[in-house]
Amino acid sequence: MLKEFKEFAVKGNVVDMAVGIIVGGAFGSIVTTLVSEVLMPPLGLLLGGVDFSNLYIVLKEGAKAGPYSALLDAKAAGAVTINYGVFLNSVISFLIMAFAVFLLVKAINTLRRMEKTPAAAPPPAPTTKECPYCLSSVPLKATRCPGCTSAI
């Protein structure tokens, strides 16, 4: 059983999958930062200074009564909130990651198609020649044209 587990764990597919998961996790954190720190501030500015991470609905006020200036203040006061701004950030992060994965898969599929398609073979050597008198097709080794009987 230990031998079988070792064979399974060392197979190329399992190692490739582990590397993919690790790189995917790192890529996910990069995209999350890109969305929350680079894309959302200008978008919020265009929409009148809205910070998407601070969009929320208070369901029940906490120990300190609202209104709260930010989501962190509401959470610190113990308020129960629906954080739809954080959800919007997550949806945008997902769309960016899905698009990046789509582009990656598309590129890999293109490379695979190019790999499967054989290079253009050189054209086969001609087996016939043209008679200069009657323009009919004559085998290369022929010395007379079968159509006009001219010597070629």
GROMACS .gro file of N, CA and C in nm:
model
  456
    1MET      N    1   0.083  -0.119   0.000
    1MET     CA    2   0.000   0.000   0.000
    1MET      C    3   0.088   0.126   0.000
    2LEU      N    4   0.197   0.123   0.075
    2LEU     CA    5   0.287   0.238   0.080
    2LEU      C    6   0.352   0.261  -0.057
    3LYS      N    7   0.387   0.150  -0.124
    3LYS     CA    8   0.448   0.159  -0.256
    3LYS      C    9   0.349   0.221  -0.356
    4GLU      N   10   0.223   0.175  -0.350
    4GLU     CA   11   0.121   0.231  -0.440
    4GLU      C   12   0.099   0.379  -0.414
    5PHE      N   13   0.098   0.419  -0.287
    5PHE     CA   14   0.081   0.560  -0.254
    5PHE      C   15   0.199   0.641  -0.308
    6LYS      N   16   0.319   0.590  -0.295
    6LYS     CA   17   0.437   0.659  -0.345
    6LYS      C   18   0.428   0.676  -0.496
    7GLU      N   19   0.387   0.573  -0.569
    7GLU     CA   20   0.371   0.582  -0.714
    7GLU      C   21   0.266   0.687  -0.750
    8PHE      N   22   0.157   0.689  -0.676
    8PHE     CA   23   0.051   0.787  -0.702
    8PHE      C   24   0.099   0.930  -0.676
    9ALA      N   25   0.168   0.949  -0.564
    9ALA     CA   26   0.210   1.083  -0.524
    9ALA      C   27   0.318   1.140  -0.615
   10VAL      N   28   0.397   1.054  -0.676
   10VAL     CA   29   0.508   1.100  -0.757
   10VAL      C   30   0.472   1.109  -0.905
   11LYS      N   31   0.353   1.064  -0.942
   11LYS     CA   32   0.312   1.073  -1.082
   11LYS      C   33   0.316   1.217  -1.128
   12GLY      N   34   0.346   1.237  -1.253
   12GLY     CA   35   0.357   1.372  -1.310
   12GLY      C   36   0.230   1.452  -1.296
   13ASN      N   37   0.114   1.390  -1.312
   13ASN     CA   38  -0.012   1.464  -1.305
   13ASN      C   39  -0.036   1.521  -1.166
   14VAL      N   40  -0.003   1.446  -1.062
   14VAL     CA   41  -0.026   1.492  -0.926
   14VAL      C   42   0.068   1.609  -0.895
   15VAL      N   43   0.192   1.597  -0.937
   15VAL     CA   44   0.290   1.704  -0.913
   15VAL      C   45   0.248   1.829  -0.991
   16ASP      N   46   0.208   1.811  -1.117
   16ASP     CA   47   0.161   1.924  -1.197
   16ASP      C   48   0.040   1.991  -1.133
   17MET      N   49  -0.051   1.909  -1.081
   17MET     CA   50  -0.170   1.965  -1.017
   17MET      C   51  -0.131   2.044  -0.892
   18ALA      N   52  -0.038   1.993  -0.814
   18ALA     CA   53   0.005   2.063  -0.693
   18ALA      C   54   0.069   2.197  -0.729
   19VAL      N   55   0.153   2.197  -0.830
   19VAL     CA   56   0.215   2.323  -0.874
   19VAL      C   57   0.107   2.420  -0.922
   20GLY      N   58   0.010   2.369  -0.997
   20GLY     CA   59  -0.100   2.453  -1.045
   20GLY      C   60  -0.179   2.514  -0.932
   21ILE      N   61  -0.206   2.439  -0.828
   21ILE     CA   62  -0.283   2.490  -0.714
   21ILE      C   63  -0.204   2.598  -0.642
   22ILE      N   64  -0.075   2.576  -0.625
   22ILE     CA   65   0.009   2.675  -0.556
   22ILE      C   66   0.017   2.804  -0.637
   23VAL      N   67   0.043   2.791  -0.768
   23VAL     CA   68   0.051   2.909  -0.853
   23VAL      C   69  -0.086   2.977  -0.862
   24GLY      N   70  -0.192   2.898  -0.868
   24GLY     CA   71  -0.328   2.954  -0.872
   24GLY      C   72  -0.360   3.034  -0.748
   25GLY      N   73  -0.319   2.984  -0.632
   25GLY     CA   74  -0.341   3.058  -0.507
   25GLY      C   75  -0.268   3.191  -0.507
   26ALA      N   76  -0.144   3.188  -0.554
   26ALA     CA   77  -0.066   3.312  -0.561
   26ALA      C   78  -0.130   3.407  -0.662
   27PHE      N   79  -0.174   3.354  -0.776
   27PHE     CA   80  -0.238   3.436  -0.878
   27PHE      C   81  -0.368   3.495  -0.824
   28GLY      N   82  -0.441   3.417  -0.745
   28GLY     CA   83  -0.565   3.466  -0.685
   28GLY      C   84  -0.542   3.585  -0.594
   29SER      N   85  -0.436   3.579  -0.515
   29SER     CA   86  -0.408   3.693  -0.426
   29SER      C   87  -0.364   3.816  -0.505
   30ILE      N   88  -0.293   3.793  -0.616
   30ILE     CA   89  -0.254   3.907  -0.701
   30ILE      C   90  -0.378   3.972  -0.762
   31VAL      N   91  -0.470   3.890  -0.811
   31VAL     CA   92  -0.591   3.945  -0.873
   31VAL      C   93  -0.677   4.015  -0.769
   32THR      N   94  -0.687   3.959  -0.650
   32THR     CA   95  -0.765   4.023  -0.544
   32THR      C   96  -0.707   4.160  -0.511
   33THR      N   97  -0.576   4.168  -0.502
   33THR     CA   98  -0.511   4.297  -0.476
   33THR      C   99  -0.532   4.392  -0.592
   34LEU      N  100  -0.521   4.340  -0.715
   34LEU     CA  101  -0.545   4.423  -0.833
   34LEU      C  102  -0.684   4.484  -0.829
   35VAL      N  103  -0.783   4.404  -0.797
   35VAL     CA  104  -0.921   4.453  -0.795
   35VAL      C  105  -0.942   4.552  -0.681
   36SER      N  106  -0.903   4.514  -0.559
   36SER     CA  107  -0.935   4.599  -0.444
   36SER      C  108  -0.848   4.724  -0.435
   37GLU      N  109  -0.724   4.716  -0.482
   37GLU     CA  110  -0.632   4.828  -0.464
   37GLU      C  111  -0.607   4.911  -0.590
   38VAL      N  112  -0.632   4.854  -0.709
   38VAL     CA  113  -0.602   4.926  -0.832
   38VAL      C  114  -0.728   4.960  -0.911
   39LEU      N  115  -0.816   4.863  -0.932
   39LEU     CA  116  -0.934   4.888  -1.015
   39LEU      C  117  -1.048   4.958  -0.942
   40MET      N  118  -1.075   4.916  -0.820
   40MET     CA  119  -1.192   4.969  -0.749
   40MET      C  120  -1.178   5.116  -0.705
   41PRO      N  121  -1.063   5.163  -0.659
   41PRO     CA  122  -1.057   5.305  -0.622
   41PRO      C  123  -1.091   5.401  -0.736
   42PRO      N  124  -1.035   5.385  -0.859
   42PRO     CA  125  -1.077   5.477  -0.965
   42PRO      C  126  -1.224   5.459  -1.003
   43LEU      N  127  -1.272   5.334  -1.001
   43LEU     CA  128  -1.413   5.310  -1.032
   43LEU      C  129  -1.503   5.375  -0.928
   44GLY      N  130  -1.465   5.365  -0.803
   44GLY     CA  131  -1.541   5.431  -0.697
   44GLY      C  132  -1.536   5.582  -0.711
   45LEU      N  133  -1.421   5.635  -0.751
   45LEU     CA  134  -1.408   5.779  -0.773
   45LEU      C  135  -1.499   5.826  -0.885
   46LEU      N  136  -1.506   5.747  -0.993
   46LEU     CA  137  -1.595   5.780  -1.105
   46LEU      C  138  -1.742   5.778  -1.062
   47LEU      N  139  -1.773   5.693  -0.966
   47LEU     CA  140  -1.912   5.681  -0.919
   47LEU      C  141  -1.940   5.773  -0.801
   48GLY      N  142  -1.857   5.873  -0.782
   48GLY     CA  143  -1.884   5.970  -0.677
   48GLY      C  144  -1.817   5.940  -0.546
   49GLY      N  145  -1.699   5.883  -0.549
   49GLY     CA  146  -1.624   5.858  -0.425
   49GLY      C  147  -1.671   5.736  -0.348
   50VAL      N  148  -1.736   5.642  -0.412
   50VAL     CA  149  -1.786   5.523  -0.345
   50VAL      C  150  -1.671   5.423  -0.328
   51ASP      N  151  -1.654   5.374  -0.206
   51ASP     CA  152  -1.556   5.268  -0.180
   51ASP      C  153  -1.636   5.138  -0.176
   52PHE      N  154  -1.616   5.052  -0.276
   52PHE     CA  155  -1.698   4.930  -0.287
   52PHE      C  156  -1.685   4.841  -0.165
   53SER      N  157  -1.567   4.837  -0.103
   53SER     CA  158  -1.552   4.750   0.014
   53SER      C  159  -1.632   4.802   0.133
   54ASN      N  160  -1.675   4.927   0.128
   54ASN     CA  161  -1.756   4.984   0.236
   54ASN      C  162  -1.904   4.993   0.201
   55LEU      N  163  -1.947   4.921   0.100
   55LEU     CA  164  -2.090   4.916   0.069
   55LEU      C  165  -2.151   4.801   0.149
   56TYR      N  166  -2.245   4.836   0.234
   56TYR     CA  167  -2.307   4.735   0.319
   56TYR      C  168  -2.444   4.784   0.364
   57ILE      N  169  -2.523   4.690   0.413
   57ILE     CA  170  -2.656   4.721   0.467
   57ILE      C  171  -2.656   4.673   0.612
   58VAL      N  172  -2.697   4.762   0.701
   58VAL     CA  173  -2.704   4.726   0.843
   58VAL      C  174  -2.837   4.658   0.869
   59LEU      N  175  -2.832   4.534   0.915
   59LEU     CA  176  -2.953   4.461   0.950
   59LEU      C  177  -2.992   4.487   1.096
   60LYS      N  178  -2.889   4.494   1.181
   60LYS     CA  179  -2.913   4.519   1.322
   60LYS      C  180  -2.795   4.598   1.376
   61GLU      N  181  -2.825   4.708   1.442
   61GLU     CA  182  -2.719   4.791   1.496
   61GLU      C  183  -2.651   4.721   1.612
   62GLY      N  184  -2.525   4.758   1.633
   62GLY     CA  185  -2.446   4.697   1.740
   62GLY      C  186  -2.462   4.774   1.869
   63ALA      N  187  -2.367   4.755   1.960
   63ALA     CA  188  -2.369   4.819   2.090
   63ALA      C  189  -2.366   4.971   2.075
   64LYS      N  190  -2.289   5.019   1.980
   64LYS     CA  191  -2.284   5.162   1.950
   64LYS      C  192  -2.379   5.187   1.833
   65ALA      N  193  -2.468   5.281   1.848
   65ALA     CA  194  -2.568   5.307   1.744
   65ALA      C  195  -2.503   5.372   1.623
   66GLY      N  196  -2.560   5.345   1.505
   66GLY     CA  197  -2.508   5.398   1.377
   66GLY      C  198  -2.553   5.540   1.358
   67PRO      N  199  -2.530   5.605   1.252
   67PRO     CA  200  -2.470   5.547   1.130
   67PRO      C  201  -2.320   5.529   1.146
   68TYR      N  202  -2.270   5.429   1.072
   68TYR     CA  203  -2.128   5.395   1.077
   68TYR      C  204  -2.060   5.452   0.953
   69SER      N  205  -1.939   5.503   0.973
   69SER     CA  206  -1.868   5.565   0.861
   69SER      C  207  -1.804   5.462   0.768
   70ALA      N  208  -1.777   5.344   0.820
   70ALA     CA  209  -1.714   5.241   0.738
   70ALA      C  210  -1.757   5.105   0.789
   71LEU      N  211  -1.734   5.005   0.709
   71LEU     CA  212  -1.770   4.867   0.745
   71LEU      C  213  -1.695   4.824   0.870
   72LEU      N  214  -1.569   4.861   0.881
   72LEU     CA  215  -1.492   4.823   0.999
   72LEU      C  216  -1.552   4.882   1.127
   73ASP      N  217  -1.605   5.006   1.118
   73ASP     CA  218  -1.670   5.065   1.235
   73ASP      C  219  -1.796   4.987   1.273
   74ALA      N  220  -1.872   4.948   1.173
   74ALA     CA  221  -1.994   4.871   1.200
   74ALA      C  222  -1.960   4.736   1.263
   75LYS      N  223  -1.857   4.670   1.211
   75LYS     CA  224  -1.817   4.541   1.268
   75LYS      C  225  -1.763   4.558   1.410
   76ALA      N  226  -1.686   4.666   1.433
   76ALA     CA  227  -1.632   4.690   1.566
   76ALA      C  228  -1.744   4.715   1.667
   77ALA      N  229  -1.851   4.776   1.622
   77ALA     CA  230  -1.965   4.802   1.711
   77ALA      C  231  -2.051   4.678   1.730
   78GLY      N  232  -2.023   4.572   1.653
   78GLY     CA  233  -2.101   4.449   1.666
   78GLY      C  234  -2.227   4.449   1.583
   79ALA      N  235  -2.237   4.535   1.483
   79ALA     CA  236  -2.355   4.541   1.398
   79ALA      C  237  -2.358   4.420   1.304
   80VAL      N  238  -2.480   4.376   1.272
   80VAL     CA  239  -2.499   4.268   1.175
   80VAL      C  240  -2.521   4.335   1.040
   81THR      N  241  -2.436   4.299   0.943
   81THR     CA  242  -2.440   4.366   0.813
   81THR      C  243  -2.440   4.267   0.698
   82ILE      N  244  -2.495   4.313   0.585
   82ILE     CA  245  -2.479   4.242   0.457
   82ILE      C  246  -2.376   4.322   0.378
   83ASN      N  247  -2.263   4.260   0.349
   83ASN     CA  248  -2.150   4.328   0.289
   83ASN      C  249  -2.148   4.307   0.138
   84TYR      N  250  -2.238   4.372   0.067
   84TYR     CA  251  -2.248   4.350  -0.078
   84TYR      C  252  -2.133   4.414  -0.155
   85GLY      N  253  -2.065   4.511  -0.099
   85GLY     CA  254  -1.948   4.569  -0.164
   85GLY      C  255  -1.833   4.471  -0.171
   86VAL      N  256  -1.811   4.398  -0.064
   86VAL     CA  257  -1.708   4.295  -0.062
   86VAL      C  258  -1.743   4.187  -0.164
   87PHE      N  259  -1.873   4.156  -0.173
   87PHE     CA  260  -1.919   4.058  -0.271
   87PHE      C  261  -1.891   4.107  -0.413
   88LEU      N  262  -1.916   4.235  -0.441
   88LEU     CA  263  -1.887   4.290  -0.574
   88LEU      C  264  -1.738   4.279  -0.606
   89ASN      N  265  -1.654   4.309  -0.508
   89ASN     CA  266  -1.509   4.293  -0.529
   89ASN      C  267  -1.475   4.148  -0.563
   90SER      N  268  -1.537   4.054  -0.494
   90SER     CA  269  -1.511   3.912  -0.519
   90SER      C  270  -1.558   3.871  -0.658
   91VAL      N  271  -1.674   3.921  -0.700
   91VAL     CA  272  -1.726   3.888  -0.833
   91VAL      C  273  -1.632   3.942  -0.941
   92ILE      N  274  -1.586   4.064  -0.925
   92ILE     CA  275  -1.494   4.122  -1.024
   92ILE      C  276  -1.362   4.045  -1.025
   93SER      N  277  -1.313   4.006  -0.908
   93SER     CA  278  -1.191   3.924  -0.901
   93SER      C  279  -1.211   3.792  -0.973
   94PHE      N  280  -1.326   3.730  -0.951
   94PHE     CA  281  -1.355   3.603  -1.018
   94PHE      C  282  -1.358   3.621  -1.170
   95LEU      N  283  -1.423   3.726  -1.217
   95LEU     CA  284  -1.432   3.748  -1.362
   95LEU      C  285  -1.294   3.771  -1.423
   96ILE      N  286  -1.208   3.844  -1.354
   96ILE     CA  287  -1.073   3.866  -1.405
   96ILE      C  288  -0.996   3.734  -1.408
   97MET      N  289  -1.005   3.656  -1.302
   97MET     CA  290  -0.934   3.528  -1.299
   97MET      C  291  -0.990   3.433  -1.405
   98ALA      N  292  -1.123   3.428  -1.420
   98ALA     CA  293  -1.182   3.340  -1.521
   98ALA      C  294  -1.137   3.381  -1.661
   99PHE      N  295  -1.130   3.511  -1.687
   99PHE     CA  296  -1.085   3.558  -1.818
   99PHE      C  297  -0.938   3.523  -1.840
  100ALA      N  298  -0.856   3.538  -1.737
  100ALA     CA  299  -0.714   3.503  -1.749
  100ALA      C  300  -0.697   3.354  -1.775
  101VAL      N  301  -0.773   3.271  -1.705
  101VAL     CA  302  -0.766   3.125  -1.728
  101VAL      C  303  -0.815   3.092  -1.868
  102PHE      N  304  -0.921   3.160  -1.914
  102PHE     CA  305  -0.971   3.139  -2.050
  102PHE      C  306  -0.862   3.170  -2.152
  103LEU      N  307  -0.792   3.282  -2.135
  103LEU     CA  308  -0.685   3.318  -2.228
  103LEU      C  309  -0.572   3.216  -2.225
  104LEU      N  310  -0.540   3.166  -2.105
  104LEU     CA  311  -0.435   3.066  -2.092
  104LEU      C  312  -0.474   2.936  -2.163
  105VAL      N  313  -0.596   2.889  -2.139
  105VAL     CA  314  -0.642   2.766  -2.203
  105VAL      C  315  -0.649   2.783  -2.354
  106LYS      N  316  -0.695   2.900  -2.399
  106LYS     CA  317  -0.701   2.927  -2.543
  106LYS      C  318  -0.562   2.922  -2.605
  107ALA      N  319  -0.463   2.980  -2.538
  107ALA     CA  320  -0.326   2.978  -2.589
  107ALA      C  321  -0.271   2.836  -2.593
  108ILE      N  322  -0.298   2.759  -2.489
  108ILE     CA  323  -0.250   2.620  -2.485
  108ILE      C  324  -0.315   2.539  -2.595
  109ASN      N  325  -0.446   2.556  -2.617
  109ASN     CA  326  -0.514   2.483  -2.723
  109ASN      C  327  -0.460   2.522  -2.860
  110THR      N  328  -0.429   2.648  -2.880
  110THR     CA  329  -0.370   2.693  -3.007
  110THR      C  330  -0.235   2.626  -3.029
  111LEU      N  331  -0.153   2.621  -2.923
  111LEU     CA  332  -0.022   2.556  -2.935
  111LEU      C  333  -0.037   2.407  -2.965
  112ARG      N  334  -0.135   2.343  -2.902
  112ARG     CA  335  -0.157   2.200  -2.927
  112ARG      C  336  -0.200   2.176  -3.071
  113ARG      N  337  -0.289   2.262  -3.122
  113ARG     CA  338  -0.332   2.248  -3.262
  113ARG      C  339  -0.215   2.266  -3.357
  114MET      N  340  -0.128   2.363  -3.327
  114MET     CA  341  -0.011   2.386  -3.412
  114MET      C  342   0.083   2.266  -3.405
  115GLU      N  343   0.092   2.205  -3.288
  115GLU     CA  344   0.179   2.089  -3.269
  115GLU      C  345   0.127   1.969  -3.346
  116LYS      N  346  -0.005   1.950  -3.349
  116LYS     CA  347  -0.065   1.836  -3.418
  116LYS      C  348  -0.064   1.852  -3.569
  117THR      N  349  -0.069   1.976  -3.616
  117THR     CA  350  -0.071   2.000  -3.759
  117THR      C  351   0.070   1.980  -3.814
  118PRO      N  352   0.088   1.883  -3.906
  118PRO     CA  353   0.222   1.861  -3.960
  118PRO      C  354   0.264   1.978  -4.048
  119ALA      N  355   0.393   1.997  -4.055
  119ALA     CA  356   0.445   2.103  -4.141
  119ALA      C  357   0.413   2.068  -4.286
  120ALA      N  358   0.398   2.168  -4.368
  120ALA     CA  359   0.364   2.145  -4.508
  120ALA      C  360   0.474   2.062  -4.574
  121ALA      N  361   0.433   1.949  -4.629
  121ALA     CA  362   0.529   1.860  -4.696
  121ALA      C  363   0.567   1.921  -4.830
  122PRO      N  364   0.690   1.900  -4.873
  122PRO     CA  365   0.728   1.952  -5.003
  122PRO      C  366   0.645   1.884  -5.112
  123PRO      N  367   0.616   1.954  -5.217
  123PRO     CA  368   0.534   1.893  -5.323
  123PRO      C  369   0.607   1.773  -5.384
  124PRO      N  370   0.533   1.671  -5.423
  124PRO     CA  371   0.599   1.552  -5.479
  124PRO      C  372   0.669   1.587  -5.611
  125ALA      N  373   0.772   1.511  -5.640
  125ALA     CA  374   0.847   1.532  -5.763
  125ALA      C  375   0.755   1.505  -5.883
  126PRO      N  376   0.767   1.585  -5.988
  126PRO     CA  377   0.679   1.563  -6.104
  126PRO      C  378   0.708   1.429  -6.172
  127THR      N  379   0.603   1.365  -6.220
  127THR     CA  380   0.618   1.237  -6.290
  127THR      C  381   0.593   1.251  -6.440
  128THR      N  382   0.549   1.369  -6.479
  128THR     CA  383   0.522   1.393  -6.622
  128THR      C  384   0.586   1.524  -6.666
  129LYS      N  385   0.597   1.538  -6.798
  129LYS     CA  386   0.643   1.663  -6.856
  129LYS      C  387   0.547   1.699  -6.968
  130GLU      N  388   0.557   1.821  -7.016
  130GLU     CA  389   0.466   1.868  -7.119
  130GLU      C  390   0.536   1.864  -7.256
  131CYS      N  391   0.464   1.813  -7.354
  131CYS     CA  392   0.517   1.811  -7.491
  131CYS      C  393   0.519   1.955  -7.543
  132PRO      N  394   0.634   2.003  -7.594
  132PRO     CA  395   0.640   2.142  -7.640
  132PRO      C  396   0.562   2.166  -7.769
  133TYR      N  397   0.521   2.059  -7.838
  133TYR     CA  398   0.453   2.076  -7.967
  133TYR      C  399   0.301   2.071  -7.952
  134CYS      N  400   0.252   1.970  -7.881
  134CYS     CA  401   0.105   1.957  -7.869
  134CYS      C  402   0.054   1.988  -7.728
  135LEU      N  403   0.146   2.015  -7.634
  135LEU     CA  404   0.114   2.052  -7.495
  135LEU      C  405   0.039   1.942  -7.417
  136SER      N  406   0.053   1.817  -7.460
  136SER     CA  407  -0.007   1.707  -7.385
  136SER      C  408   0.090   1.659  -7.278
  137SER      N  409   0.039   1.585  -7.181
  137SER     CA  410   0.119   1.536  -7.069
  137SER      C  411   0.189   1.407  -7.112
  138VAL      N  412   0.322   1.402  -7.089
  138VAL     CA  413   0.404   1.289  -7.133
  138VAL      C  414   0.485   1.240  -7.013
  139PRO      N  415   0.498   1.107  -6.990
  139PRO     CA  416   0.582   1.059  -6.880
  139PRO      C  417   0.725   1.111  -6.894
  140LEU      N  418   0.793   1.130  -6.781
  140LEU     CA  419   0.927   1.187  -6.781
  140LEU      C  420   1.026   1.105  -6.864
  141LYS      N  421   1.016   0.973  -6.861
  141LYS     CA  422   1.113   0.888  -6.930
  141LYS      C  423   1.084   0.873  -7.080
  142ALA      N  424   0.970   0.923  -7.125
  142ALA     CA  425   0.934   0.906  -7.267
  142ALA      C  426   1.026   0.991  -7.355
  143THR      N  427   1.057   0.940  -7.474
  143THR     CA  428   1.139   1.014  -7.570
  143THR      C  429   1.055   1.065  -7.687
  144ARG      N  430   0.934   1.012  -7.700
  144ARG     CA  431   0.841   1.058  -7.804
  144ARG      C  432   0.706   1.085  -7.739
  145CYS      N  433   0.635   1.185  -7.792
  145CYS     CA  434   0.503   1.221  -7.743
  145CYS      C  435   0.401   1.122  -7.800
  146PRO      N  436   0.315   1.063  -7.716
  146PRO     CA  437   0.215   0.970  -7.768
  146PRO      C  438   0.104   1.042  -7.845
  147GLY      N  439   0.088   1.170  -7.826
  147GLY     CA  440  -0.017   1.242  -7.895
  147GLY      C  441   0.021   1.287  -8.034
  148CYS      N  442   0.144   1.340  -8.051
  148CYS     CA  443   0.184   1.393  -8.181
  148CYS      C  444   0.305   1.320  -8.239
  149THR      N  445   0.358   1.224  -8.169
  149THR     CA  446   0.476   1.143  -8.206
  149THR      C  447   0.601   1.225  -8.230
  150SER      N  448   0.609   1.344  -8.178
  150SER     CA  449   0.730   1.427  -8.191
  150SER      C  450   0.836   1.376  -8.095
  151ALA      N  451   0.962   1.391  -8.134
  151ALA     CA  452   1.073   1.356  -8.047
  151ALA      C  453   1.089   1.465  -7.942
  152ILE      N  454   1.096   1.422  -7.818
  152ILE     CA  455   1.111   1.520  -7.709
  152ILE      C  456   1.229   1.489  -7.620
   0.00000   0.00000   0.00000
